[in-house]
Short mmCIF file of C-alpha atoms and ligand atoms in Angstrom, two decimals:
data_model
loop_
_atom_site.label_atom_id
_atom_site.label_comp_id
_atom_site.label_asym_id
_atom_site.label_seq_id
_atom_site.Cartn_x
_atom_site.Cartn_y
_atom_site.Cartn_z
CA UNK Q 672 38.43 -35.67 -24.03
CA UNK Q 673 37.42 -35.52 -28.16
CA UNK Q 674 37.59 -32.09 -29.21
CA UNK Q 675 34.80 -32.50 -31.44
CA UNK Q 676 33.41 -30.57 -27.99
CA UNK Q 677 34.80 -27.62 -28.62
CA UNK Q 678 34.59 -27.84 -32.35
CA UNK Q 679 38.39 -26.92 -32.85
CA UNK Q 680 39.96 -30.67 -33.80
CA UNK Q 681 43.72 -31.00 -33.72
CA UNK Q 682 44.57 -28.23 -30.61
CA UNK Q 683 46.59 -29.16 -27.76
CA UNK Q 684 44.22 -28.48 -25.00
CA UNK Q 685 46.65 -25.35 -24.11
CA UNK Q 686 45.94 -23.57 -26.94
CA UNK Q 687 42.56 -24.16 -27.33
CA UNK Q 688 41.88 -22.39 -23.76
CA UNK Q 689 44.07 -19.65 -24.83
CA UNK Q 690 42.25 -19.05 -28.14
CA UNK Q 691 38.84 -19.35 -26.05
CA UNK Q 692 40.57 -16.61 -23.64
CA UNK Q 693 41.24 -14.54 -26.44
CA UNK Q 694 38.01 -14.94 -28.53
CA UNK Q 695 35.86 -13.70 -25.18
CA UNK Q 696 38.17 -11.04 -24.40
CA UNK Q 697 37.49 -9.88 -28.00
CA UNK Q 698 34.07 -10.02 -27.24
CA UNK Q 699 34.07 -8.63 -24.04
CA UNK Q 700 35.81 -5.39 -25.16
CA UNK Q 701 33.73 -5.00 -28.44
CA UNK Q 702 31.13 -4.38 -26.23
CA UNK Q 703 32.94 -1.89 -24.12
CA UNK Q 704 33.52 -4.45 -21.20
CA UNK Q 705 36.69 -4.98 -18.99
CA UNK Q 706 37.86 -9.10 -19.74
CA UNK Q 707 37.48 -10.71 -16.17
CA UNK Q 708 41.02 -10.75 -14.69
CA UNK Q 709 42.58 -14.20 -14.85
CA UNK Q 710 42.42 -16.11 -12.18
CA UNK Q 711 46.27 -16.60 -10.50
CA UNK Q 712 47.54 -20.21 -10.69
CA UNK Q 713 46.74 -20.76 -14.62
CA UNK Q 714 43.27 -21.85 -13.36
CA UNK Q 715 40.47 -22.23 -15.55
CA UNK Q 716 38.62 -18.46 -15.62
CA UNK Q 717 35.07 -18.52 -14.60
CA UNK Q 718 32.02 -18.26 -17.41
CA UNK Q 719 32.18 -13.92 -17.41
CA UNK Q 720 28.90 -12.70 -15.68
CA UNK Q 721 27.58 -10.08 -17.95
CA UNK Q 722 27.86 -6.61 -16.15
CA UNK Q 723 24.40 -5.78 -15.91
CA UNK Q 724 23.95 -8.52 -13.17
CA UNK Q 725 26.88 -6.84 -11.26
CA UNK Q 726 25.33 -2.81 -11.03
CA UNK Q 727 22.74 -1.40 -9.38
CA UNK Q 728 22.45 1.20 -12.14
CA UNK Q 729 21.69 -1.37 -14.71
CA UNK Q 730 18.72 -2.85 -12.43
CA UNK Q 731 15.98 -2.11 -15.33
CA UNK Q 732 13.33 -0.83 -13.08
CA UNK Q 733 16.51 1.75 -12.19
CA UNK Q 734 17.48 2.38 -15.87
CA UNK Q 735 13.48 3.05 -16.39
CA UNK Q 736 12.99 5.35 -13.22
CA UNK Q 737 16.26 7.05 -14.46
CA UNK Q 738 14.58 7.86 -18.11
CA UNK Q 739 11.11 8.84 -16.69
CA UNK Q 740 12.78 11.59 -14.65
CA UNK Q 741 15.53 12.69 -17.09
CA UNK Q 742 12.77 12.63 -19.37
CA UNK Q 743 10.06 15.10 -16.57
CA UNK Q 744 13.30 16.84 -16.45
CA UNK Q 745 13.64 17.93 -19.82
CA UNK Q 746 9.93 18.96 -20.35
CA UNK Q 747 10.76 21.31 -17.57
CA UNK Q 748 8.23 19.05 -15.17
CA UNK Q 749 9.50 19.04 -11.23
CA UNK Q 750 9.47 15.75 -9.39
CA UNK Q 751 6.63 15.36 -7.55
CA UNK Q 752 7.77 13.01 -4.94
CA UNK Q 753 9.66 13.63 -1.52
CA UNK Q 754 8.50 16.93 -1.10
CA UNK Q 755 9.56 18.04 2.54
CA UNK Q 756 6.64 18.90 4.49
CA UNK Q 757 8.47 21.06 7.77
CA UNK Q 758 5.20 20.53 10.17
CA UNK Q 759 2.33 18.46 11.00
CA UNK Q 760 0.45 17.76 7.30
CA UNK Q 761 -3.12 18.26 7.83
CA UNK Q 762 -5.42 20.19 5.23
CA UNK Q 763 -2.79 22.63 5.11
CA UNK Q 764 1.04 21.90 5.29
CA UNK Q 765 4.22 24.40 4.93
CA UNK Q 766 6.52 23.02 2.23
CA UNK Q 767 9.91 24.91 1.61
CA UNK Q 768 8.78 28.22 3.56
CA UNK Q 769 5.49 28.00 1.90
CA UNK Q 770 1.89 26.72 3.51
CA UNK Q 771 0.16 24.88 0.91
CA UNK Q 772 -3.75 23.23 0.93
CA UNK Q 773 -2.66 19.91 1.26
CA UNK Q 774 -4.35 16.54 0.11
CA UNK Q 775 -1.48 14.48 0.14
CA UNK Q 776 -1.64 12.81 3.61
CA UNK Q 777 -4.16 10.67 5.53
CA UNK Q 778 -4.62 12.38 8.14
CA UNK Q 779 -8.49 11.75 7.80
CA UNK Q 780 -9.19 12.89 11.47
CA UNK Q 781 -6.46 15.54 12.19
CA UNK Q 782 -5.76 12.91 15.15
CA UNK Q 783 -1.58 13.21 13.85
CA UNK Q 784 -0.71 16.57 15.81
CA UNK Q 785 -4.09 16.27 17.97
CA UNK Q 786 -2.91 17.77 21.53
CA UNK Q 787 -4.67 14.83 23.37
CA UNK Q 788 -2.50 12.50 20.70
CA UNK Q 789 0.90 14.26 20.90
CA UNK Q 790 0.48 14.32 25.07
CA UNK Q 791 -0.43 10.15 25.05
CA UNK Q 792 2.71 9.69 23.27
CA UNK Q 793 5.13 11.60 25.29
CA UNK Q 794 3.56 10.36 28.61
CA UNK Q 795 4.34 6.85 26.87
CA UNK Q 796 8.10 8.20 26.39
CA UNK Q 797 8.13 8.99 29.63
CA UNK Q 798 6.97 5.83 31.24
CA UNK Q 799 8.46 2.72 28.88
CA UNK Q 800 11.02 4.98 26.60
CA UNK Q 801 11.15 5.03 23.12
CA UNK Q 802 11.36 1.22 21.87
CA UNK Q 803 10.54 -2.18 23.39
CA UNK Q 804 13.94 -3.03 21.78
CA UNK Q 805 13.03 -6.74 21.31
CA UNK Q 806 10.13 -9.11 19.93
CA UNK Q 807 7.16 -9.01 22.19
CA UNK Q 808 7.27 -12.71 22.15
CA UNK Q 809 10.55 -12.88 24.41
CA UNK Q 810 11.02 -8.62 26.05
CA UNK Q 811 9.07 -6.37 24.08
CA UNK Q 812 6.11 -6.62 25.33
CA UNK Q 813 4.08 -3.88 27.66
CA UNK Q 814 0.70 -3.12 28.84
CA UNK Q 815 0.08 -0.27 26.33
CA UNK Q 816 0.31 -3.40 23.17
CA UNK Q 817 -2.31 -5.18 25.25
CA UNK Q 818 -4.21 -2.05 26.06
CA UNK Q 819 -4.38 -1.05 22.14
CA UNK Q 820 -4.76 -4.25 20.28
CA UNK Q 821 -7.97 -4.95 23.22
CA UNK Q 822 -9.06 -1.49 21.67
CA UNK Q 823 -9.27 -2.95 18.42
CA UNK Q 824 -11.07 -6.15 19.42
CA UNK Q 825 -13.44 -4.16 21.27
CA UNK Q 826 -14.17 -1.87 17.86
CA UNK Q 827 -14.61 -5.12 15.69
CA UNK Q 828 -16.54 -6.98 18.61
CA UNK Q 829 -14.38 -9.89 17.78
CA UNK Q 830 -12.20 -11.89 20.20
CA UNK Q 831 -8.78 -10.17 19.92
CA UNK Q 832 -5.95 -8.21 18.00
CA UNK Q 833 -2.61 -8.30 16.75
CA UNK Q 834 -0.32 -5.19 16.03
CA UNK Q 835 2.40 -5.17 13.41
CA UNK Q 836 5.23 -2.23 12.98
CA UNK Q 837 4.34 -1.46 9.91
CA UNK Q 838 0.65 -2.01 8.16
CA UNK Q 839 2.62 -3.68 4.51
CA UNK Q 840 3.93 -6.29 6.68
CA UNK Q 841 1.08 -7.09 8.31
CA UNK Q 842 -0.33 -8.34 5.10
CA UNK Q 843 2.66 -9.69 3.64
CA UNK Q 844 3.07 -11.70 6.76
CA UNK Q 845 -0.57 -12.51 7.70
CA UNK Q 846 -1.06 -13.69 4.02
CA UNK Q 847 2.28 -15.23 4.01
CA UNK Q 848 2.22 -17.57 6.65
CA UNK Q 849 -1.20 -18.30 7.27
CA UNK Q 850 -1.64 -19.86 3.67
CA UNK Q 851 0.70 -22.33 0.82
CA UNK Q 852 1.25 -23.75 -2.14
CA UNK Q 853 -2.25 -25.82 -2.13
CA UNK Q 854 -4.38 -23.01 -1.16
CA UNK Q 855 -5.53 -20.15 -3.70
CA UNK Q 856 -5.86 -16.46 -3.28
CA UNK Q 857 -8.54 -14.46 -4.86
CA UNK Q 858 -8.02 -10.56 -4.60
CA UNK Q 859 -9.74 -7.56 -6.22
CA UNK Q 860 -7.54 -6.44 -9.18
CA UNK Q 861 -6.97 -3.43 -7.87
CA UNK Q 862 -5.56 -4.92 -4.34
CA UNK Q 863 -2.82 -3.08 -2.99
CA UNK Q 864 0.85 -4.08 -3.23
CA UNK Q 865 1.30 -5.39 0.09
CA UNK Q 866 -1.49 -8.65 -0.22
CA UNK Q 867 0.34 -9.05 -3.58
CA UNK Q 868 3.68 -9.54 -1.40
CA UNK Q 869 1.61 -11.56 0.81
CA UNK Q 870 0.59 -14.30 -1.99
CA UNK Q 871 3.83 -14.30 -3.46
CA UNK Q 872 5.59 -15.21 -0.04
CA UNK Q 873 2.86 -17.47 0.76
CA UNK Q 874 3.46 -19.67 -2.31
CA UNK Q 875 -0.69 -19.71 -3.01
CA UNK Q 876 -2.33 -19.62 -6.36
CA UNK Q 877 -3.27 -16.26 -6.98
CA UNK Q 878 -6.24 -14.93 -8.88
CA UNK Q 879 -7.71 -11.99 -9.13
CA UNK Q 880 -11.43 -10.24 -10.15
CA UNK Q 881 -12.80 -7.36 -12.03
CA UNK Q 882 -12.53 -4.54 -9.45
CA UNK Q 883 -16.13 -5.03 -7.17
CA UNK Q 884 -17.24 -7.51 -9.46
CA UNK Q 885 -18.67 -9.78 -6.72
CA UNK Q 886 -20.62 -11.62 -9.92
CA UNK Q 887 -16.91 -12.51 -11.41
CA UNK Q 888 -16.08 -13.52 -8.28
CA UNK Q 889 -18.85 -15.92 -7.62
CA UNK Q 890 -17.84 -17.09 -10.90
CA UNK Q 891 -14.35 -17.61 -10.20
CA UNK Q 892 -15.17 -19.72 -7.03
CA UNK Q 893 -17.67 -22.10 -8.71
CA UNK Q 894 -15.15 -23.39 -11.35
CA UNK Q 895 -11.67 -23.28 -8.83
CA UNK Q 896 -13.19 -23.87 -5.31
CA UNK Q 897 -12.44 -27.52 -5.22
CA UNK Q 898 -9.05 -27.92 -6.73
CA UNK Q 899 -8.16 -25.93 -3.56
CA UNK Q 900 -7.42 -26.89 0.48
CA UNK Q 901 -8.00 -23.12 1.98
CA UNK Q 902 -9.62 -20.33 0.23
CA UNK Q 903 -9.16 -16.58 1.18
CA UNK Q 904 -10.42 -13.21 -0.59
CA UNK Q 905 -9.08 -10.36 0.17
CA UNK Q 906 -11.22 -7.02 -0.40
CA UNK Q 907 -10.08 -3.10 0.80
CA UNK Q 908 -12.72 -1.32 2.62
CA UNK Q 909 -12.00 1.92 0.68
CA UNK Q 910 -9.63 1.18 -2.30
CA UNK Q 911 -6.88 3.73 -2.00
CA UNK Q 912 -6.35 4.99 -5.81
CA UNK Q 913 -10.44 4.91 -6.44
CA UNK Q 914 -12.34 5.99 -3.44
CA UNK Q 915 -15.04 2.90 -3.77
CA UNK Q 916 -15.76 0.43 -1.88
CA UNK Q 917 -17.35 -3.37 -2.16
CA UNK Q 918 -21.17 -4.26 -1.75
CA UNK Q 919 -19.61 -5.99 1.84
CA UNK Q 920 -22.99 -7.85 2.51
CA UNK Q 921 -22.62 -9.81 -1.05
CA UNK Q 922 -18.99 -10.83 -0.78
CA UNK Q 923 -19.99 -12.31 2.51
CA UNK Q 924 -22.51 -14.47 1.20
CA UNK Q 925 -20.44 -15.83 -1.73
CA UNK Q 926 -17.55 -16.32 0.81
CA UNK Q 927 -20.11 -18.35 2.87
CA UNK Q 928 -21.20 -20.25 0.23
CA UNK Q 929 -17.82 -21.03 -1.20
CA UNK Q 930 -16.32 -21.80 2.18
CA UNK Q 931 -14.21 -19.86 1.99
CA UNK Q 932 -12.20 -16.44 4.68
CA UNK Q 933 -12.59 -13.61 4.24
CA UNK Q 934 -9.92 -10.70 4.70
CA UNK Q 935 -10.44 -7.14 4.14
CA UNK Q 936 -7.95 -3.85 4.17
CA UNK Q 937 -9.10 -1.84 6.33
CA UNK Q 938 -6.82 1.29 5.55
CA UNK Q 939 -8.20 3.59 4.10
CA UNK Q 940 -12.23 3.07 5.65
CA UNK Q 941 -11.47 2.70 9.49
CA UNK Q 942 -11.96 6.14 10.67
CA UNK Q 943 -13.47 7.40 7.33
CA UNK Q 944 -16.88 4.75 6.98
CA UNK Q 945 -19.84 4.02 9.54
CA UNK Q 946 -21.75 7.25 11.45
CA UNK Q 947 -18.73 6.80 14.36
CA UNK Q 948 -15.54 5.98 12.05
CA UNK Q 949 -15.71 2.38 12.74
CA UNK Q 950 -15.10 1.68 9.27
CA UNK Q 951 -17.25 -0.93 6.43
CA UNK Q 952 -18.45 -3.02 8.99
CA UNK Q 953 -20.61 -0.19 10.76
CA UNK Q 954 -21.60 1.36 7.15
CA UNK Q 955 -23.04 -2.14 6.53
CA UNK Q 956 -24.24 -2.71 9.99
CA UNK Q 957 -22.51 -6.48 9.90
CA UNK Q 958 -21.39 -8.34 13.15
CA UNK Q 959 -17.41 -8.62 13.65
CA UNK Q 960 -17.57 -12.36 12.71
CA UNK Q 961 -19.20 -12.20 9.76
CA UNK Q 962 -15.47 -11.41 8.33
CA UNK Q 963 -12.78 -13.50 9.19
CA UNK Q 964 -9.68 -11.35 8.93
CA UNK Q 965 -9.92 -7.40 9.50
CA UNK Q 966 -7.02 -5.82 8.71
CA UNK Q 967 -5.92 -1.99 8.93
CA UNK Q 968 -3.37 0.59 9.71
CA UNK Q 969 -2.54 2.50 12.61
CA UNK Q 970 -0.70 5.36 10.11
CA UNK Q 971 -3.54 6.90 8.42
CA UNK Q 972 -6.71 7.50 10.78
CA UNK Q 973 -4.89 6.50 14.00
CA UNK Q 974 -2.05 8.48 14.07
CA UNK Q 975 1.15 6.24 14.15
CA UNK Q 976 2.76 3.29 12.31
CA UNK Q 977 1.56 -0.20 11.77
CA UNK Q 978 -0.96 -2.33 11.02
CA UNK Q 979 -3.56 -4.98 13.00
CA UNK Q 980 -5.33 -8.07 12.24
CA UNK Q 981 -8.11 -8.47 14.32
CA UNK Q 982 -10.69 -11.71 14.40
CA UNK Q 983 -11.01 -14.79 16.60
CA UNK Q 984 -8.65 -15.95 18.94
CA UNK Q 985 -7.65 -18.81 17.28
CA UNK Q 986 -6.31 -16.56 14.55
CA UNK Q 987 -4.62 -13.50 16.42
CA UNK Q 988 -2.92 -16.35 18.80
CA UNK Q 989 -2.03 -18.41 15.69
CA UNK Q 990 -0.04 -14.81 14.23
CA UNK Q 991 1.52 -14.36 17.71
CA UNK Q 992 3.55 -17.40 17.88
CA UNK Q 993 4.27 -18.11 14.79
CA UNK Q 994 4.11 -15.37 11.91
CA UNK Q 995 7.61 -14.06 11.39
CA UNK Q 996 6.69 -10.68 10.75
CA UNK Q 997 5.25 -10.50 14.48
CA UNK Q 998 7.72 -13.19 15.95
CA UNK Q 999 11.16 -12.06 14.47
CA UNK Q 1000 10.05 -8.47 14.54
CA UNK Q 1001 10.42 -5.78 17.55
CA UNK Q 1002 7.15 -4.73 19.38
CA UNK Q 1003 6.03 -1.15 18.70
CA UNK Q 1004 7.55 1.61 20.40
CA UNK Q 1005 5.52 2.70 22.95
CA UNK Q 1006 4.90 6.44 22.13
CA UNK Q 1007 3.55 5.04 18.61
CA UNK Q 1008 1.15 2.10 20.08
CA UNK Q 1009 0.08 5.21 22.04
CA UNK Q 1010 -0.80 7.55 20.06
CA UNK Q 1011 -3.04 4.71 18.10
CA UNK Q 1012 -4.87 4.34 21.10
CA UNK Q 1013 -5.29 7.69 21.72
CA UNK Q 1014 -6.57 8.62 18.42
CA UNK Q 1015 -8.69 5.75 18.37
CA UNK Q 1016 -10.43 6.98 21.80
CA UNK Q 1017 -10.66 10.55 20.57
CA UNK Q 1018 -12.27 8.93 17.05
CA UNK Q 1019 -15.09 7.48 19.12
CA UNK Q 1020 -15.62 10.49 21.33
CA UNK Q 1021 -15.77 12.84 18.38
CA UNK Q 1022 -18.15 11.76 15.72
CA UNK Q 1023 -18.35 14.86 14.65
CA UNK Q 1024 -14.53 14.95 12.82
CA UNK Q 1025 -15.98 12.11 10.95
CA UNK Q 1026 -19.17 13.58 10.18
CA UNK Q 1027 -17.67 16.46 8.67
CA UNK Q 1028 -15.25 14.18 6.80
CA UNK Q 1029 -17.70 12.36 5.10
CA UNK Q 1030 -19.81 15.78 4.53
CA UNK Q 1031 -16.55 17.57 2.94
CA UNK Q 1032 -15.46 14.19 0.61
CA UNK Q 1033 -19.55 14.44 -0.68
CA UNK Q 1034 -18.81 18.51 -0.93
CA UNK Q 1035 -15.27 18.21 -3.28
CA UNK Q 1036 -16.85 14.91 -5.21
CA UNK Q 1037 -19.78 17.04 -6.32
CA UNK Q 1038 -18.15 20.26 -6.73
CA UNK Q 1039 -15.44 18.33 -8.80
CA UNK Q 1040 -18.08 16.46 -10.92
CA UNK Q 1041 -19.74 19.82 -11.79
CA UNK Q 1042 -16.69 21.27 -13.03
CA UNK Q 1043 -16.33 18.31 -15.25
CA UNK Q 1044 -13.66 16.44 -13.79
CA UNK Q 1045 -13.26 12.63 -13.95
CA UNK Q 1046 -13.43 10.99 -10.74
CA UNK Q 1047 -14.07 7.54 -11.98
CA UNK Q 1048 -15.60 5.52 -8.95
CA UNK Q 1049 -15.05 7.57 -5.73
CA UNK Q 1050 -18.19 7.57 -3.20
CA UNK Q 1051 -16.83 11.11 -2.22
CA UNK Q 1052 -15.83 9.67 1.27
CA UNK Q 1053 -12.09 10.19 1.88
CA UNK Q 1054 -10.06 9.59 -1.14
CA UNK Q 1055 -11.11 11.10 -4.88
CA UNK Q 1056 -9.35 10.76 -8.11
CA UNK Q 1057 -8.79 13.08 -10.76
CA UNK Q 1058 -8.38 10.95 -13.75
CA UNK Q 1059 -6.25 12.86 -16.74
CA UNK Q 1060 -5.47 9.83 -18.63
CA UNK Q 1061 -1.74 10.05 -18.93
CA UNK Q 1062 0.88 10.20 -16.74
CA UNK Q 1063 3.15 13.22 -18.13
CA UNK Q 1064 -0.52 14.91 -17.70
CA UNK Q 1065 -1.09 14.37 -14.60
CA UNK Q 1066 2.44 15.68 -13.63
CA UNK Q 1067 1.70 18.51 -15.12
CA UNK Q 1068 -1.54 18.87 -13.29
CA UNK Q 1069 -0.01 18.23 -10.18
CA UNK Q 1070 3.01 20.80 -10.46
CA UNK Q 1071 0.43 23.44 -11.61
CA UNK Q 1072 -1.26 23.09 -8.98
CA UNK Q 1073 1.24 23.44 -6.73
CA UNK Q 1074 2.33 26.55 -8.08
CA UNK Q 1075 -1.13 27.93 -7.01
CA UNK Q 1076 -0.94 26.43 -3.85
CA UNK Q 1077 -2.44 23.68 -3.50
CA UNK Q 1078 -0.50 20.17 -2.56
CA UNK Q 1079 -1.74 16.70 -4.69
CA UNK Q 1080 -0.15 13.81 -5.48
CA UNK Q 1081 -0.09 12.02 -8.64
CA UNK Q 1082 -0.47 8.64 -9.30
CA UNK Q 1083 1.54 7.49 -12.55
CA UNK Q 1084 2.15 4.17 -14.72
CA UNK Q 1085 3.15 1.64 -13.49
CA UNK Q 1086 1.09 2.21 -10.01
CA UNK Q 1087 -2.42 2.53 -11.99
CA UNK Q 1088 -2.72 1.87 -16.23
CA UNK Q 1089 -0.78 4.73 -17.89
CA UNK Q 1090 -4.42 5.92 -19.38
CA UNK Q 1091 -5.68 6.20 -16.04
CA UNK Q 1092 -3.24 8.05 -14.47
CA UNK Q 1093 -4.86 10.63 -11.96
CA UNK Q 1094 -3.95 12.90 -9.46
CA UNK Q 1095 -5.17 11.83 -5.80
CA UNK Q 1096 -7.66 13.95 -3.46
CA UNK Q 1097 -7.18 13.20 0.18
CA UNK Q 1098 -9.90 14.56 2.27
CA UNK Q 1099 -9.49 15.22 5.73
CA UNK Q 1100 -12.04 16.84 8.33
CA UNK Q 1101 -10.18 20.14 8.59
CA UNK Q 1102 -10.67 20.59 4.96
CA UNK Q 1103 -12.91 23.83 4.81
CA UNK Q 1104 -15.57 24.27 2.07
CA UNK Q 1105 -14.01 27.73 0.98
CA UNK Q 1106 -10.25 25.46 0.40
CA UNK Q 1107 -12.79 22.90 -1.62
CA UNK Q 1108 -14.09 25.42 -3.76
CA UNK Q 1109 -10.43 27.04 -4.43
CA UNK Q 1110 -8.97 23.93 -5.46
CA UNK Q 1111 -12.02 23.11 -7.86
CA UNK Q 1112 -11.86 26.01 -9.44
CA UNK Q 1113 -8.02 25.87 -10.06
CA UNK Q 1114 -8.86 22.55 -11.39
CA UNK Q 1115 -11.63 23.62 -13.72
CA UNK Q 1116 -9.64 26.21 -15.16
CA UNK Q 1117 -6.77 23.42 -15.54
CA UNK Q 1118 -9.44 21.54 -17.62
CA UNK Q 1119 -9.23 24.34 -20.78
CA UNK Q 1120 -5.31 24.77 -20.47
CA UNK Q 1121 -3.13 21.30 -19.48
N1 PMP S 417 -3.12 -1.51 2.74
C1 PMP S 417 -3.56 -0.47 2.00
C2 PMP S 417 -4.88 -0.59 1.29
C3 PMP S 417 -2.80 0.70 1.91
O1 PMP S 417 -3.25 1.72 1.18
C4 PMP S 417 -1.56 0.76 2.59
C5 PMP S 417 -0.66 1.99 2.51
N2 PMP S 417 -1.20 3.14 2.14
C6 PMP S 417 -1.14 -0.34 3.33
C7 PMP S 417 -1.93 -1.46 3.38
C8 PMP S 417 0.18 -0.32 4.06
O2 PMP S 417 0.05 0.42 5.22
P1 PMP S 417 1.24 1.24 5.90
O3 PMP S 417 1.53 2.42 4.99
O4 PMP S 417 0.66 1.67 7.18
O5 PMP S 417 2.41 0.33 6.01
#
């Protein structure tokens, strides 16, 4: 071998390793670094791999989570997050001894902790245990699956339905396997993380739009369309950090036109939209097929874990044998699948929860306008932002508030734009006018101080 390689001429090729050795170990400990221990047998030690690939702590979304809190810390700022809640979190939940106005959960309907709800679940208990143990596919499956996901066929008026344990895998996996590499993606900007997954596993070309901008969209389409095999946009029915929701009619039309599916989130509107709760599709007054996908979760409005796809057979049979997130995946346990149903029965014989939902969202977004708040988009239905503009702000907001009582979230960079950062307003039907007005005024008097 020359040694014009290693550009040191003239060295056996002994020395020249040990000089190399000694050179990196130099290195190594000027930067505060243990040398790699030599391998036994004289072999040839491997290229060092620098440390940072070898900790967790040096993961730099780690080293950044460590300096925002270090940072809260030393501004005298509590964490926000993981707050134990010791009971059922409706508009009012005890945290730490203390019972707080809460609009932190989605528990839109008060279904999670309904009596009717609780008893469907422990009858389940009683009658198939407390797991399926196994994919559906080969053991898991029983008649309370079937009896739910025929529930939420029957709501959409659309062939059938699919359940998934957990509603971010049902769009990671949906999305995921259903399209590839030669099909494209278009998705509101402010999608939520779990269609992002969905893209990202599925290998498509991924675009998004200006959020509701079904103009950009329509845009977007006529210049990509035909570079493309299969098309999908994906929509929410209520986004979940602004409260809005899409003109439904006119994405349908430019999907038509564009030949292209459509997919919308159904999270945060089933439940919450439509005179009965039966989400976008009733506040529009569209048929089930005029959207191909509908997806939602059983957590928020239904009362238990997971997530459905529901549409035409050929797509809920498709998922069934073949999506990995159904296939390799256990079935539901059987005291959550019913409680879903449950709360999904009691939603339909009580339109009167969601009336008074909607009437309280339109009660706090107008009572919070007045006071001058910023609540960006929100319709007022179920979810309303206050925007603050920074994120050490909106902690601040947050923990004053909950020294008064009342429980909010924030939302900080990097889940929204740092100048946007907000604290969240969950309304749920329990929410009383008198716990409305309370919480305004705490805010309004926020407004001069923080
Ligand atoms: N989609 C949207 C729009 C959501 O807001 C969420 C979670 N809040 C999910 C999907 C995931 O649902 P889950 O929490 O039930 O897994």
């Amino acid at each position: 071998m020359s040694n014009s390689k290693t550009g040191l001429p003239g060295l056996t090729s002994a020395l020249k390793n040990k000089l190399i050795q000694q050179a990196l170990e130099r290195k190594l400990r000027d930067a505060g670094r243990e040398p790699p221990a030599t391998p036994a047998g004289g072999r040839k030690a491997a290229s060092p791999v620098p440390e940072a690939y070898t900790r967790f702590d040096q993961y730099p979304g780690y080293r950044q989570l460590r300096i925002m809190s270090d940072g809260a810390a030393r501004l005298g700022v509590r964490s926000p997050f993981f707050k134990l809640h010791e009971g059922t979190a409706n508009a009012q939940s005890s945290i730490a001894g203390k019972t707080y106005i809460n609009y932190a959960s989605y528990n839109y309907l008060d279904m999670s902790g309904d009596p009717v709800v609780s008893q469907a679940a422990k009858d389940a208990i009683d009658r198939y245990g407390t797991s399926v143990s196994a994919s559906r596919l080969v053991s898991g499956e029983r008649p309370i699956h079937r009896e739910l996901e025929r529930a939420l066929a029957d709501l959409y008026e659309v062939d059938d339905a699919i359940t998934f344990v957990s509603g971010h895998a049902a769009n990671v996996t949906t999305i995921g396997y259903l399209f590839g590499p030669r099909d494209l993606v278009v998705h509101d900007e402010l999608i939520h993380n779990s269609v992002l997954q969905g893209i990202q596993l599925s290998g498509a070309k991924r675009l998004s739009f200006a959020h509701n901008d079904a103009d950009a969209l329509d845009r977007l389409l006529a210049e990509q369309r035909h570079q493309f095999e299969r098309v999908l946009i994906v929509l929410e029915g209520i986004y979940s950090m602004d409260g809005d929701y899409p003109d439904l009619p006119r994405f349908i039309e430019i999907k038509r036109r564009h030949q292209a599916f459509l997919m919308v989130d159904e999270a945060h509107s089933l439940g919450v939209m439509g005179k009965t709760g039966r989400g976008i599709r009733e506040h529009f007054g569209l048929p089930g097929n005029a959207v191909d996908i509908w997806m939602g979760t059983l957590s928020k409005t239904l009362a238990g874990c997971g997530g459905y796809i529901a549409g035409e057979t050929a797509l809920v049979e498709h998922l069934k044998f073949l999506a990995p997130g159904f296939l390799y995946s256990v079935g539901m346990p059987p005291p959550v699948a019913a409680a879903s149903l449950a709360a999904l029965q009691r939603m339909l014989e009580l339109p009167e929860r969601v009336a008074t939902l909607q009437a309280r969202g339109q009660y706090f977004l107008a009572r919070a306008k007045a006071a001058g708040v910023d609540t960006g988009s929100s319709a007022g239905i179920a979810v309303i932002p206050a925007i603050l503009g920074s994120s050490l702000r909106a902690t601040r907001w947050s923990d004053a508030l909950f020294e008064q009582g009342f429980n909010v979230q924030p939302i900080l960079y990097p889940a929204v734009p740092e100048q946007s950062a907000r604290l969240r307003f969950f309304i749920a039907c329990t929410h009383s006018q008198e716990q409305i007005d309370r919480t305004v005024q705490a805010m309004q008097i926020l407004l001069k101080k923080l």
